[in-house]
Short mmCIF file of C-alpha atoms (C1' of nucleotides) and ligand atoms in Angstrom, two decimals:
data_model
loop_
_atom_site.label_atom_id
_atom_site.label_comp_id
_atom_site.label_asym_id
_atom_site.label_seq_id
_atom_site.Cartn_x
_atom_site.Cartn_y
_atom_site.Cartn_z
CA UNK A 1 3.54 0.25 15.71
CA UNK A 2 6.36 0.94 12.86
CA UNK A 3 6.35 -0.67 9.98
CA UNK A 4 9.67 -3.13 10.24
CA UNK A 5 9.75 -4.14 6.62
CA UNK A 6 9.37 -2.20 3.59
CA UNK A 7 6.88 -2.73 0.59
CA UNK A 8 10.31 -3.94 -1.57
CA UNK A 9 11.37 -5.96 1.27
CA UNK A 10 8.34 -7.97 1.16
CA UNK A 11 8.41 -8.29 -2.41
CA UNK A 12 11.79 -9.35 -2.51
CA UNK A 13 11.08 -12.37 0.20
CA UNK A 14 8.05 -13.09 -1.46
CA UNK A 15 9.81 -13.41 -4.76
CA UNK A 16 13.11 -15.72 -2.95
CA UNK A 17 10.15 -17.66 -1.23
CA UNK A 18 8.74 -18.87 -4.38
CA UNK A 19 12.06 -19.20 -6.78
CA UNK A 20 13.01 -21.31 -3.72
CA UNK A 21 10.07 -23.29 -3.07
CA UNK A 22 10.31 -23.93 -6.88
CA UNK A 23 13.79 -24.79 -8.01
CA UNK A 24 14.86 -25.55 -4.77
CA UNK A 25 18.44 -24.44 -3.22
CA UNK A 26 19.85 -20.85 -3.33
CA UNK A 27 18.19 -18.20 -5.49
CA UNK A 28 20.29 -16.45 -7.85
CA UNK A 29 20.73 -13.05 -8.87
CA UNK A 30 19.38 -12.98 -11.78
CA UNK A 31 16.27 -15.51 -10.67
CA UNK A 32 15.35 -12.90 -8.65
CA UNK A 33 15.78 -9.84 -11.37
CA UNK A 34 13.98 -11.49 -14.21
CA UNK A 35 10.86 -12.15 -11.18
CA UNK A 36 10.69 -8.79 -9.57
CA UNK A 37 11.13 -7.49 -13.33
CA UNK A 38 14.40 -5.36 -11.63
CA UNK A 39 17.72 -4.88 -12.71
CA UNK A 40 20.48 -7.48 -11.42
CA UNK A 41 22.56 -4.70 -10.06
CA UNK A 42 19.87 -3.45 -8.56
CA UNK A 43 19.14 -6.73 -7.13
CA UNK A 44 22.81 -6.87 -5.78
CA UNK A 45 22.73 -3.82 -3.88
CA UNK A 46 19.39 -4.75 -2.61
CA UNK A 47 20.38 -8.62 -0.88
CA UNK A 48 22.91 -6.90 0.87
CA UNK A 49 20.98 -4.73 2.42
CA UNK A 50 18.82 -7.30 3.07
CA UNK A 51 21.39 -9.75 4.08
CA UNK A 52 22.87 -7.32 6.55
CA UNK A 53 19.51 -7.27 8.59
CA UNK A 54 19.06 -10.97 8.21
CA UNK A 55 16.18 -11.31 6.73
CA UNK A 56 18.52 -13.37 4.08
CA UNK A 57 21.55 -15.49 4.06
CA UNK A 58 23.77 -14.47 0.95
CA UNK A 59 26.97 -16.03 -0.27
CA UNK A 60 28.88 -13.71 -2.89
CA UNK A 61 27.94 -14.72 -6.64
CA UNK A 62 26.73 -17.99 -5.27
CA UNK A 63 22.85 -17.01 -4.43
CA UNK A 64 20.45 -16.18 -1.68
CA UNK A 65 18.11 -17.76 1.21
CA UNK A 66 16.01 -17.03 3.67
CA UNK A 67 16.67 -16.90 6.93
CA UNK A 68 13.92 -18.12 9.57
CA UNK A 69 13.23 -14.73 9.96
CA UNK A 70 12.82 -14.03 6.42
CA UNK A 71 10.78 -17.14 5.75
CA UNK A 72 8.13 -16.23 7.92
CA UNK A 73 8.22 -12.72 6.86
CA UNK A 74 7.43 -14.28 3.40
CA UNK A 75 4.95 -16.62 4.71
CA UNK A 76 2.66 -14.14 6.44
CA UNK A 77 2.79 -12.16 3.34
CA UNK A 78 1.41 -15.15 1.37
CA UNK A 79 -1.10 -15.73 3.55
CA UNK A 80 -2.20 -12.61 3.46
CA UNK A 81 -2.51 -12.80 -0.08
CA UNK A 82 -4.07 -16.19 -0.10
CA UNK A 83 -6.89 -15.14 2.00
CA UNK A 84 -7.67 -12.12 0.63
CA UNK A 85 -8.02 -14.57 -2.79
CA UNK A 86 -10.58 -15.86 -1.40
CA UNK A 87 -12.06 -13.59 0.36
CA UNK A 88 -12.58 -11.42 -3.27
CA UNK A 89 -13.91 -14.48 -4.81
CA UNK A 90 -16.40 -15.72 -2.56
CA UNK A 91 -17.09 -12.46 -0.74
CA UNK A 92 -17.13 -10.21 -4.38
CA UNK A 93 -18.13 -12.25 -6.95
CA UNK A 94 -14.56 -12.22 -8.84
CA UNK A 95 -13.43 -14.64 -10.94
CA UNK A 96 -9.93 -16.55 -10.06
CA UNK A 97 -8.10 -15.21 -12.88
CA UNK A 98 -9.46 -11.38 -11.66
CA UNK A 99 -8.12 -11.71 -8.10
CA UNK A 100 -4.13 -12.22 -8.07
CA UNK A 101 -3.07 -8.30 -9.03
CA UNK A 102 -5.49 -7.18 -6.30
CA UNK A 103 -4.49 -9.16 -3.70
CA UNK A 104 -0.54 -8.51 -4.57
CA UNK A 105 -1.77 -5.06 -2.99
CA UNK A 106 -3.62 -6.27 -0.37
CA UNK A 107 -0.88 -8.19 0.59
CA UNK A 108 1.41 -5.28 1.97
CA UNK A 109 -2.20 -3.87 4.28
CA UNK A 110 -0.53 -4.27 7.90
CA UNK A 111 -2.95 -5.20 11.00
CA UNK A 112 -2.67 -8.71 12.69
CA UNK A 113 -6.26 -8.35 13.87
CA UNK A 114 -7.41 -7.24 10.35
CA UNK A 115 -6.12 -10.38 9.15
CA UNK A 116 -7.07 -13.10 12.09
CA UNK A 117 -10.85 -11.19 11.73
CA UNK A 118 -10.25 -11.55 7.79
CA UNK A 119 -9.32 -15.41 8.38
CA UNK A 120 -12.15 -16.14 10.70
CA UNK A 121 -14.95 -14.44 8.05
CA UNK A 122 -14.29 -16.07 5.75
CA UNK A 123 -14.41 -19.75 8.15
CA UNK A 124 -10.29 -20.57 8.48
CA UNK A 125 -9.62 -21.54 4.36
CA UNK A 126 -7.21 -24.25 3.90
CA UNK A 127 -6.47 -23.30 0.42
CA UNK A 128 -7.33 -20.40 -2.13
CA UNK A 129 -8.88 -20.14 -5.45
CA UNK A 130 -6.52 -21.83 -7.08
CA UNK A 131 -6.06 -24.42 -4.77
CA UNK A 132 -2.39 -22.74 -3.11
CA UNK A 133 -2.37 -23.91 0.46
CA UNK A 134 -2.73 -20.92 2.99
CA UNK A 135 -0.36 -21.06 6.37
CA UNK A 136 -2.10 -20.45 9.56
CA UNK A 137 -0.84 -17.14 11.53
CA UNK A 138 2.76 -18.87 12.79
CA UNK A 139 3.81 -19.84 8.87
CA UNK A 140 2.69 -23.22 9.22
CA UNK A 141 0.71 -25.29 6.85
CA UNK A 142 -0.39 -28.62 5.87
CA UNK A 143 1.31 -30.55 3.09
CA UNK A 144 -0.96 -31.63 0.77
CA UNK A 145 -0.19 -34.99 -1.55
CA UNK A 146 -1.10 -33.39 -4.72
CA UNK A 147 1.05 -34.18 -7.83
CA UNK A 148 1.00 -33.27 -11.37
CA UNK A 149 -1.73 -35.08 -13.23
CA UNK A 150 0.85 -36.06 -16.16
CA UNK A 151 2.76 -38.64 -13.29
CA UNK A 152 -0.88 -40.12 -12.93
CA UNK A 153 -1.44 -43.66 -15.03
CA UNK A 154 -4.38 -44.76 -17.15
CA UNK A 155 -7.11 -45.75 -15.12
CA UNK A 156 -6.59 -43.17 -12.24
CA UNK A 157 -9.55 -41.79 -10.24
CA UNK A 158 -8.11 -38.44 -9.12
CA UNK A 159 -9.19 -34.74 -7.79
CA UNK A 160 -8.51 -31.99 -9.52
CA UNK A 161 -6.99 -29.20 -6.52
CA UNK A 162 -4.49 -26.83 -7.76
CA UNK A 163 -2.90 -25.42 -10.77
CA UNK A 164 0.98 -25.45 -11.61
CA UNK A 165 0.88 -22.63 -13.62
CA UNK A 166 -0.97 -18.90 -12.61
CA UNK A 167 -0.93 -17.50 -15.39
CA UNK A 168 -4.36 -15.82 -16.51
CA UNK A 169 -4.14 -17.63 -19.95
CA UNK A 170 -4.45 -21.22 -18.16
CA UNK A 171 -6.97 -20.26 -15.88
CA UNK A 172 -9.06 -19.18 -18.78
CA UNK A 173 -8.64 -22.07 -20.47
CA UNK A 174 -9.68 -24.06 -18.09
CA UNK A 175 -13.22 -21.92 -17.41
CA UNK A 176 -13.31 -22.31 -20.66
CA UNK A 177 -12.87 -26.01 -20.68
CA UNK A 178 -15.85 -25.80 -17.79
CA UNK A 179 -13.05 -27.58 -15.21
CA UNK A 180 -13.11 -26.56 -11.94
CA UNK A 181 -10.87 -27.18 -8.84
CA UNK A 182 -12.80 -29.94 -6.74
CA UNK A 183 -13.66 -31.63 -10.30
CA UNK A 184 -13.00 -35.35 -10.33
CA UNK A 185 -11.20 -36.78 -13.26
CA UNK A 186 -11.08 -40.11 -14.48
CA UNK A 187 -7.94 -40.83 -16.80
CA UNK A 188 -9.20 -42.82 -19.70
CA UNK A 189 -6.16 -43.10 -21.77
CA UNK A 190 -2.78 -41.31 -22.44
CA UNK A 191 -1.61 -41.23 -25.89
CA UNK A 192 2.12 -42.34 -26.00
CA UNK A 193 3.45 -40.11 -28.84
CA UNK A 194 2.53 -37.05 -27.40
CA UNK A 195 1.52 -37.85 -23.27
CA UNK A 196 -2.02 -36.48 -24.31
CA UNK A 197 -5.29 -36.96 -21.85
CA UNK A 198 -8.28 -38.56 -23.02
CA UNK A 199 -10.55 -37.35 -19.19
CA UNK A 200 -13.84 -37.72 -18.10
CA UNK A 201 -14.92 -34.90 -16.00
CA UNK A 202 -17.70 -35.70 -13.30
CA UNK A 203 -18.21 -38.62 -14.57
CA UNK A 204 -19.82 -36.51 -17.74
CA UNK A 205 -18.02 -34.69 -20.18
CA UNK A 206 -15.06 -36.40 -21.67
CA UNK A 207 -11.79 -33.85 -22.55
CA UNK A 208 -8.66 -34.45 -24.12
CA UNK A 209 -6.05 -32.21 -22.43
CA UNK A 210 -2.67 -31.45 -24.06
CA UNK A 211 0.73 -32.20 -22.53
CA UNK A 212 0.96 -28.83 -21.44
CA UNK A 213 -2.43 -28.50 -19.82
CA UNK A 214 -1.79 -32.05 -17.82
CA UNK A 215 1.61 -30.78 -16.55
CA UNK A 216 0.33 -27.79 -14.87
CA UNK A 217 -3.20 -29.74 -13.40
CA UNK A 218 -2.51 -31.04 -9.39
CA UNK A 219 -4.30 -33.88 -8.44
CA UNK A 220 -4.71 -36.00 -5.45
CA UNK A 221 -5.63 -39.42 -5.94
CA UNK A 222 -8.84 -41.04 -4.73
CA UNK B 1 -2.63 -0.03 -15.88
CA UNK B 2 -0.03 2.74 -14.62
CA UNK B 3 -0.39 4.52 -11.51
CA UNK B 4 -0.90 8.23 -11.77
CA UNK B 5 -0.60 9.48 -8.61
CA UNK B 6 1.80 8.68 -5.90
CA UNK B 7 0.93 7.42 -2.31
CA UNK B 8 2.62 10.84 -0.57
CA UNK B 9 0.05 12.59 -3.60
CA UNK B 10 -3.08 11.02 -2.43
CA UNK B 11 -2.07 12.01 1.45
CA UNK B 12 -1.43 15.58 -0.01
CA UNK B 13 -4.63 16.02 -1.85
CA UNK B 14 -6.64 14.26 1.25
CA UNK B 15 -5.02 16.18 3.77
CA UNK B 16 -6.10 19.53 1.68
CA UNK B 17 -9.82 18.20 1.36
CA UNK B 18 -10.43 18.25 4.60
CA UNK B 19 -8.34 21.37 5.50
CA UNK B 20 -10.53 22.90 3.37
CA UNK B 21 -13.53 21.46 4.27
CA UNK B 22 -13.13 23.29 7.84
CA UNK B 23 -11.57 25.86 7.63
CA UNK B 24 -12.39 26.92 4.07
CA UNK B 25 -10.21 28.88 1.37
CA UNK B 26 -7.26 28.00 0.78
CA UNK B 27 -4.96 25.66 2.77
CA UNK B 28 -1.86 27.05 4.56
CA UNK B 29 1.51 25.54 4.04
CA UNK B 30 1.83 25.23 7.89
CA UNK B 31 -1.65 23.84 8.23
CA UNK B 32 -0.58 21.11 5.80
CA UNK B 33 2.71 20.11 7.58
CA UNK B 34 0.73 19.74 10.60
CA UNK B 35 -1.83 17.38 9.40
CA UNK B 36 0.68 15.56 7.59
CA UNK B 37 3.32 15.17 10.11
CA UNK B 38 5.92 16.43 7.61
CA UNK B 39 8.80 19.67 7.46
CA UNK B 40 6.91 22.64 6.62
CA UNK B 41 10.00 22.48 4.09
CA UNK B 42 9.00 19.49 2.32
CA UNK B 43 5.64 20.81 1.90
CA UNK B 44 6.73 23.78 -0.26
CA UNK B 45 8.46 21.80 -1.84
CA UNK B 46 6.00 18.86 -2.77
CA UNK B 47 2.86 21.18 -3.76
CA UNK B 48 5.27 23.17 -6.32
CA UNK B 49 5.22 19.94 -8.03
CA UNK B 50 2.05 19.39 -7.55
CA UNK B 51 0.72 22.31 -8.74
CA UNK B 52 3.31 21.82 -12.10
CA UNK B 53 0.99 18.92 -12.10
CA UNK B 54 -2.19 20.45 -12.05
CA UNK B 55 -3.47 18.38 -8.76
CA UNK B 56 -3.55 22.03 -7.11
CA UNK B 57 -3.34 25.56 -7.62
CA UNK B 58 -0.28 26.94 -5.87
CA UNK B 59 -0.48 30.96 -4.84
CA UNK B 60 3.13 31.89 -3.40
CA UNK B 61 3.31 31.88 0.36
CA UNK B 62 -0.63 32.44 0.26
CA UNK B 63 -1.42 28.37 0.08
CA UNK B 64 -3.14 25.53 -1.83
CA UNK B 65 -6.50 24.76 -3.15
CA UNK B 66 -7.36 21.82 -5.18
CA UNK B 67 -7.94 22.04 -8.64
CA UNK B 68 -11.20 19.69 -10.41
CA UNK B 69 -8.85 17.17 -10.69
CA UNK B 70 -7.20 16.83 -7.72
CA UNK B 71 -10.50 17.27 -5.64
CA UNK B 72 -11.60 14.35 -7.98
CA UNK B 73 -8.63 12.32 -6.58
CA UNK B 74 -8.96 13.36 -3.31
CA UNK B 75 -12.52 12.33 -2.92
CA UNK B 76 -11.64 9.11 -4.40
CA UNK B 77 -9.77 7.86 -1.61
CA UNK B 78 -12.18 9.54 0.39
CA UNK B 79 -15.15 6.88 -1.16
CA UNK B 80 -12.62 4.02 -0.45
CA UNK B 81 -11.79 4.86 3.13
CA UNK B 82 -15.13 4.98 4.29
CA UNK B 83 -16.62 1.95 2.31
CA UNK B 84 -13.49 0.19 3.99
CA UNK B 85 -14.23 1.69 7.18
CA UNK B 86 -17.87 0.29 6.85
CA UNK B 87 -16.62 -2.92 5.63
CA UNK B 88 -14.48 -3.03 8.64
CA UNK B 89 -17.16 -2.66 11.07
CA UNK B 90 -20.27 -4.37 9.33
CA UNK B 91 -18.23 -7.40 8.17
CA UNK B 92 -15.25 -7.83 10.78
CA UNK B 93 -16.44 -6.77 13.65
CA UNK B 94 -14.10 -3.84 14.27
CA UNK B 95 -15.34 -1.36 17.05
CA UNK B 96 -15.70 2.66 14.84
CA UNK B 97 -12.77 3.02 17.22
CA UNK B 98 -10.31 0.34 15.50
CA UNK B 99 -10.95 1.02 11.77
CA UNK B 100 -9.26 4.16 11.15
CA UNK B 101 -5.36 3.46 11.00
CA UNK B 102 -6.51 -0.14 8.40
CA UNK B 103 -8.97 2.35 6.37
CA UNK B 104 -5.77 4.78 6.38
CA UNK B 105 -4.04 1.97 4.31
CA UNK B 106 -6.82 0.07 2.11
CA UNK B 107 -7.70 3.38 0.51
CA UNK B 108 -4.86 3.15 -1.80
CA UNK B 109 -5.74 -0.17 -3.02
CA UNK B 110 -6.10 0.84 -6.20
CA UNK B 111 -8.67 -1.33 -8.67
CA UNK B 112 -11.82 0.51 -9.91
CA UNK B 113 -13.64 -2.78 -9.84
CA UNK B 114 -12.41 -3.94 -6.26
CA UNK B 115 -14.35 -0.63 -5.00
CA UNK B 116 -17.42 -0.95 -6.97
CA UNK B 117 -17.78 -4.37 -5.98
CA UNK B 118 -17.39 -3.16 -2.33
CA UNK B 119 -19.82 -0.73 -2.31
CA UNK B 120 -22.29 -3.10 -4.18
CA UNK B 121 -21.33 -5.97 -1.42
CA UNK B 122 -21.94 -3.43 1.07
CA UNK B 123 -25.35 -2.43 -0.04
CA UNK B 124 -24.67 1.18 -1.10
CA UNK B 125 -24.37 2.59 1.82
CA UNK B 126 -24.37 6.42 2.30
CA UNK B 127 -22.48 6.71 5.28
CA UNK B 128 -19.76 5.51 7.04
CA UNK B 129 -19.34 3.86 11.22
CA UNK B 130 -18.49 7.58 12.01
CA UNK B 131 -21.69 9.47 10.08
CA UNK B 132 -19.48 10.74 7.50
CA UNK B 133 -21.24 10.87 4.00
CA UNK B 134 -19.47 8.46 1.13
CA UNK B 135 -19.39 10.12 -2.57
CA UNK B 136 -20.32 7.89 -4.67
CA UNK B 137 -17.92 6.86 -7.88
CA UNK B 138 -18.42 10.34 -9.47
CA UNK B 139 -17.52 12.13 -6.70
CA UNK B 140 -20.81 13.35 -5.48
CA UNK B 141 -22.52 12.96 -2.11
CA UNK B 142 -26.08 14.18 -0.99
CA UNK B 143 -24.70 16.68 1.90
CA UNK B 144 -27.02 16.75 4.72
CA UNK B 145 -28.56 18.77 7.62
CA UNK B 146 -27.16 18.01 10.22
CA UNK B 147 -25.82 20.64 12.76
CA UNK B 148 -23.54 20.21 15.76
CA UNK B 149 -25.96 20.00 19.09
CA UNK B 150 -24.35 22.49 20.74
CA UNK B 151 -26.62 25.11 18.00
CA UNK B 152 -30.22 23.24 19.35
CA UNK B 153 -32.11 24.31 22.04
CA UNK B 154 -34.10 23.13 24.81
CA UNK B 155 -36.84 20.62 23.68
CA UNK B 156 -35.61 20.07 20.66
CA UNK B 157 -35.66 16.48 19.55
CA UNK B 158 -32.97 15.08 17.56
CA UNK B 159 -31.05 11.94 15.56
CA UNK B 160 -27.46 11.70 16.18
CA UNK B 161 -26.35 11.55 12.81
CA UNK B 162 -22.28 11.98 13.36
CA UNK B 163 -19.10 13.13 14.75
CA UNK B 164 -17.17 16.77 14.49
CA UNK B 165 -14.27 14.98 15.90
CA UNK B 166 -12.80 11.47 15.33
CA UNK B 167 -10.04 11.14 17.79
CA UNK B 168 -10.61 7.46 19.62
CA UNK B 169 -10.73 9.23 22.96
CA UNK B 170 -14.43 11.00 21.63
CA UNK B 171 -15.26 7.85 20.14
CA UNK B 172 -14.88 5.36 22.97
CA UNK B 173 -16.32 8.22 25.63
CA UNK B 174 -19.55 8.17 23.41
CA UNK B 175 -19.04 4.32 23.38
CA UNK B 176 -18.52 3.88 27.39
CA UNK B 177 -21.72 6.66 27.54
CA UNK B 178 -24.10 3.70 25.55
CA UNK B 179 -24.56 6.70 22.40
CA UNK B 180 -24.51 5.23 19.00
CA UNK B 181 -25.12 6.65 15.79
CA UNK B 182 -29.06 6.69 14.86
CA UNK B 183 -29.79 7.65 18.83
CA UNK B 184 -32.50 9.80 19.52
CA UNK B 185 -31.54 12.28 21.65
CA UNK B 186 -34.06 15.13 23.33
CA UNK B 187 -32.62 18.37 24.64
CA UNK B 188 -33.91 18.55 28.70
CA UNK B 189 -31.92 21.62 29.32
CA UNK B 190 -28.91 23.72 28.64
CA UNK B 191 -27.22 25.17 31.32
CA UNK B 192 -26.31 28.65 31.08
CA UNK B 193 -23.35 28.90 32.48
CA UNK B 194 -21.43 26.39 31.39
CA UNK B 195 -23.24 25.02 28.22
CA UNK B 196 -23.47 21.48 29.22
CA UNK B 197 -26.92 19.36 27.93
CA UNK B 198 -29.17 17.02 29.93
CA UNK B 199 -30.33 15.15 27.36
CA UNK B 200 -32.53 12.14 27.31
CA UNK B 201 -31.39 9.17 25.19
CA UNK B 202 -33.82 7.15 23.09
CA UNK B 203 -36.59 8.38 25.54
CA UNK B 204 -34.63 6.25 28.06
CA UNK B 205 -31.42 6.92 29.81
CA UNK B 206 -30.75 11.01 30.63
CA UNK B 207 -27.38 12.06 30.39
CA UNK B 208 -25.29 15.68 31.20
CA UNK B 209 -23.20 16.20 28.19
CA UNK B 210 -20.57 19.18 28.21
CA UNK B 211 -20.18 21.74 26.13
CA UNK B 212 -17.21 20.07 24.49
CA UNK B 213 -18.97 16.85 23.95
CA UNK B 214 -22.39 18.44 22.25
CA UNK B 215 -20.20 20.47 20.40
CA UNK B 216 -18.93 17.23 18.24
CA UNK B 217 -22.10 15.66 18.35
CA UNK B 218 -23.33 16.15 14.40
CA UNK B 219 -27.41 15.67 14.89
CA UNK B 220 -30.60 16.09 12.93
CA UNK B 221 -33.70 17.67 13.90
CA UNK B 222 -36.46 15.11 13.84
"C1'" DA C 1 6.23 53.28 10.56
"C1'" DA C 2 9.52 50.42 12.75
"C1'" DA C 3 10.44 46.40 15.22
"C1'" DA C 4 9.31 41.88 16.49
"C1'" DT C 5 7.28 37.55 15.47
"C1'" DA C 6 5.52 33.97 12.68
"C1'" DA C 7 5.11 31.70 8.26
"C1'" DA C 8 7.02 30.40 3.97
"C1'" DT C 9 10.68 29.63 0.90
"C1'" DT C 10 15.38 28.52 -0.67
"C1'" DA C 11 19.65 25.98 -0.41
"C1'" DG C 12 21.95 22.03 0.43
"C1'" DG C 13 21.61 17.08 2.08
"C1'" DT C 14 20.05 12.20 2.93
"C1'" DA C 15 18.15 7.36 2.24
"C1'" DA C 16 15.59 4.09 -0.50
"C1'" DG C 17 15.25 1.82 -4.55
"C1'" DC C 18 16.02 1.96 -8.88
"C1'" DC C 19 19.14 2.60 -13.48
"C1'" DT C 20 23.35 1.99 -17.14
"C1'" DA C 21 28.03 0.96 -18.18
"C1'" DA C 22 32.22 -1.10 -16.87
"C1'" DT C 23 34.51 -4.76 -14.52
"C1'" DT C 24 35.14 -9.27 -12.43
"C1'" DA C 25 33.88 -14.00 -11.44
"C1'" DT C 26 32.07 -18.45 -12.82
"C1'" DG C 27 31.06 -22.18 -15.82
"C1'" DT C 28 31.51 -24.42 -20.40
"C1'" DA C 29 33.65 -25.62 -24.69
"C1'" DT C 30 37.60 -26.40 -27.14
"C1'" DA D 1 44.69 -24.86 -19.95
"C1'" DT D 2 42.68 -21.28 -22.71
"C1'" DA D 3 39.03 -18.92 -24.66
"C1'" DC D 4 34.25 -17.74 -24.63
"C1'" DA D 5 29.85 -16.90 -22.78
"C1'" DT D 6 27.05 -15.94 -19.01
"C1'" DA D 7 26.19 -14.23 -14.40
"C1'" DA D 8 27.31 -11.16 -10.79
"C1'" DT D 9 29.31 -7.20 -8.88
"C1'" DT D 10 31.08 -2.46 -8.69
"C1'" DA D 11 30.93 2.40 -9.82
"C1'" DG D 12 28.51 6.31 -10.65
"C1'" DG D 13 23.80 8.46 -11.28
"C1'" DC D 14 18.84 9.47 -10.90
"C1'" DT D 15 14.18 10.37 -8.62
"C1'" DT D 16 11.10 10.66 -4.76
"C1'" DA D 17 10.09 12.34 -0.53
"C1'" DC D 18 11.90 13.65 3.18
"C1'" DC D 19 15.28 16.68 6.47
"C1'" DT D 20 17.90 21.10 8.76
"C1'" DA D 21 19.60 25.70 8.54
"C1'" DA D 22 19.49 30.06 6.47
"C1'" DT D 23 16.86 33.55 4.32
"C1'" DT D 24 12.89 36.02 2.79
"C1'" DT D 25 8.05 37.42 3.16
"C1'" DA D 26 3.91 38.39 5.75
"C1'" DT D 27 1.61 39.65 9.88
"C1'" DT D 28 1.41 41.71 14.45
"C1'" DT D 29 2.74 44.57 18.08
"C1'" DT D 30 4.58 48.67 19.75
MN1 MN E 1 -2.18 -14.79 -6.46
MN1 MN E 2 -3.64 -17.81 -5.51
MN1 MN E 3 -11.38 7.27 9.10
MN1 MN E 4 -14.86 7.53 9.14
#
DNA sequence: AAAATAAATTAGGTAAGCCTAATTATGTAT
DNA sequence: ATACATAATTAGGCTTACCTAATTTATTTT
């Protein structure tokens, strides 16, 4: 069993996966330097590399994509990550901001069974701790209809399932803010000058969220 | 959070643990390049810089030993092999056979946490599926008694406590014979000539065992 | 002790994955 | 259409961890 894909390989699919799932279309150069925190002529020499095993489709200062090949080489590696997410929080005790730069490691750990026994301990998750949909073992998953909670209107009764934003800072806040992914909000009121969120969480607490915070909450209606 | 050693280090200062740890004094350049599948070549060259690095001391063309530091290291990963191996089999379901080659891969997770966590989730334990002790996060392990069975003799009464040798082949022969770890095991007889042991297992099943067998069978007396 | 053998080292190279500096291509503003 | 700014590529290098072939050192055998 020889490893086919290399640790930067992965990284670099990963990375295309998620510029690409994000701002849709092809996935520039520098995109792609500024994420993997790499040079841009570093990234050049690496796409064609990749390119010329097909893991990618690349068209000369125009961008990058996956190819179905490289898609569910990126898929399996986000599953991976996904489930080990979860598998730290509910099987550890870690928090959801304390999971993501251990599982990034994780990730790259190379064993189908490990990962089907992983899956099935921890009872087939549909989603991780922050509410990121996992794919099953062929790179499929269920769309979800979540949506910003800033496109939501006064009045909506709504479930609070994913963030926008990763960043450690926002998941803070929102422990912080005691608001938890499952939460139901009700929108009481949006202020017009500046899209602010007067909430009531759980039917208790009432929260104003900023803008900002709203932007990056997904919600599903109820 | 910077990483300090290198994955080819942490295979280095493994592979010269356990050189050391049967054979004794100091670890052979040749002896090296075997374990680690490498050019005796690239050996030489790797533990110069090692050594320049203070994970070893380096005589010329007389071999390796590991300084306080790099035994530190080395028994690091040691700790986080075996708690994965346990994890592995007490939590998956892996057969002692299957958990080797992941184990050879989540030891370099690094996260100090991650491991302590483990080894709390795990309930401490002191030994991994094969026998082998764990050290716990200071690097220290409670060495114990046990003796290969091939040194008992007749009528002695015993607890097989571990394994001399960890190839799959020994493991799944003492699987397909119905021994586990924790058996009880009483010495019937030895033959002379060849050294093989009728043994009686958990005051049940008897069994001929040959010299090669008892020999990597690590037991207590009782 | 000399010769033969085995082990270790040195010398010179390679591939992966990065870098900086220089050059070229693309998109935008005038 | 030209000039300017930004993005991408090319050229030339570096480090890590390997390799083979040649040479030197250590150990056995005669
Ligand atoms: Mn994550
Ligand atoms: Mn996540
Ligand atoms: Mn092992
Ligand atoms: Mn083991």
């Amino acid at each position: 069993m020889k490893k086919a894909t290399s640790l930067a390989e992965e990284n670099y699919l990963k990375a295309i996966y998620k510029l690409h799932e994000r701002n849709g279309a092809m996935v520039s150069t520098s995109a792609l330097a500024e994420s993997l925190q790499v040079n841009a002529a570093s990234v050049t020499d690496f796409i064609k590399k990749m390119a010329a095993k097909k893991l990618i489709s690349y068209e000369k200062s125009r961008g990058v994509m996956l190819t179905e090949k490289g898609r569910l080489i990126a898929l399996s590696i986000i599953r991976k990550h996904r489930l080990w997410e979860v598998w730290l929080v509910t099987n550890l005790g870690f928090k959801w901001d304390e999971v993501h730069e251990i599982a990034e490691q994780l990730e790259h750990v190379i064993s189908d069974e490990l990962i089907e026994q992983l899956d099935k301990h921890l009872g087939y998750p549909k989603t991780d701790p922050h509410g990121d949909l996992i794919p099953d073992a062929k790179g499929r998953f269920i769309k979800n209809s979540s949506k910003p909670l800033l496109d939501c209107a006064a009045g909506d009764r709504v479930k609070f399932t994913g963030v926008a934003e990763h960043s450690n800072s926002f998941l803070q806040y929102l422990t912080r803010s005691n608001i938890k992914l499952g939460d139901e909000l009700l929108v009481e009121s949006i202020e017009e000058f500046d899209k602010s969120f007067q909430v009531k969480i759980n039917n208790k607490e009432r929260k104003l969220l900023s803008k900002e915070v709203v932007k990056n909450l997904l919600v599903m209606l109820l």
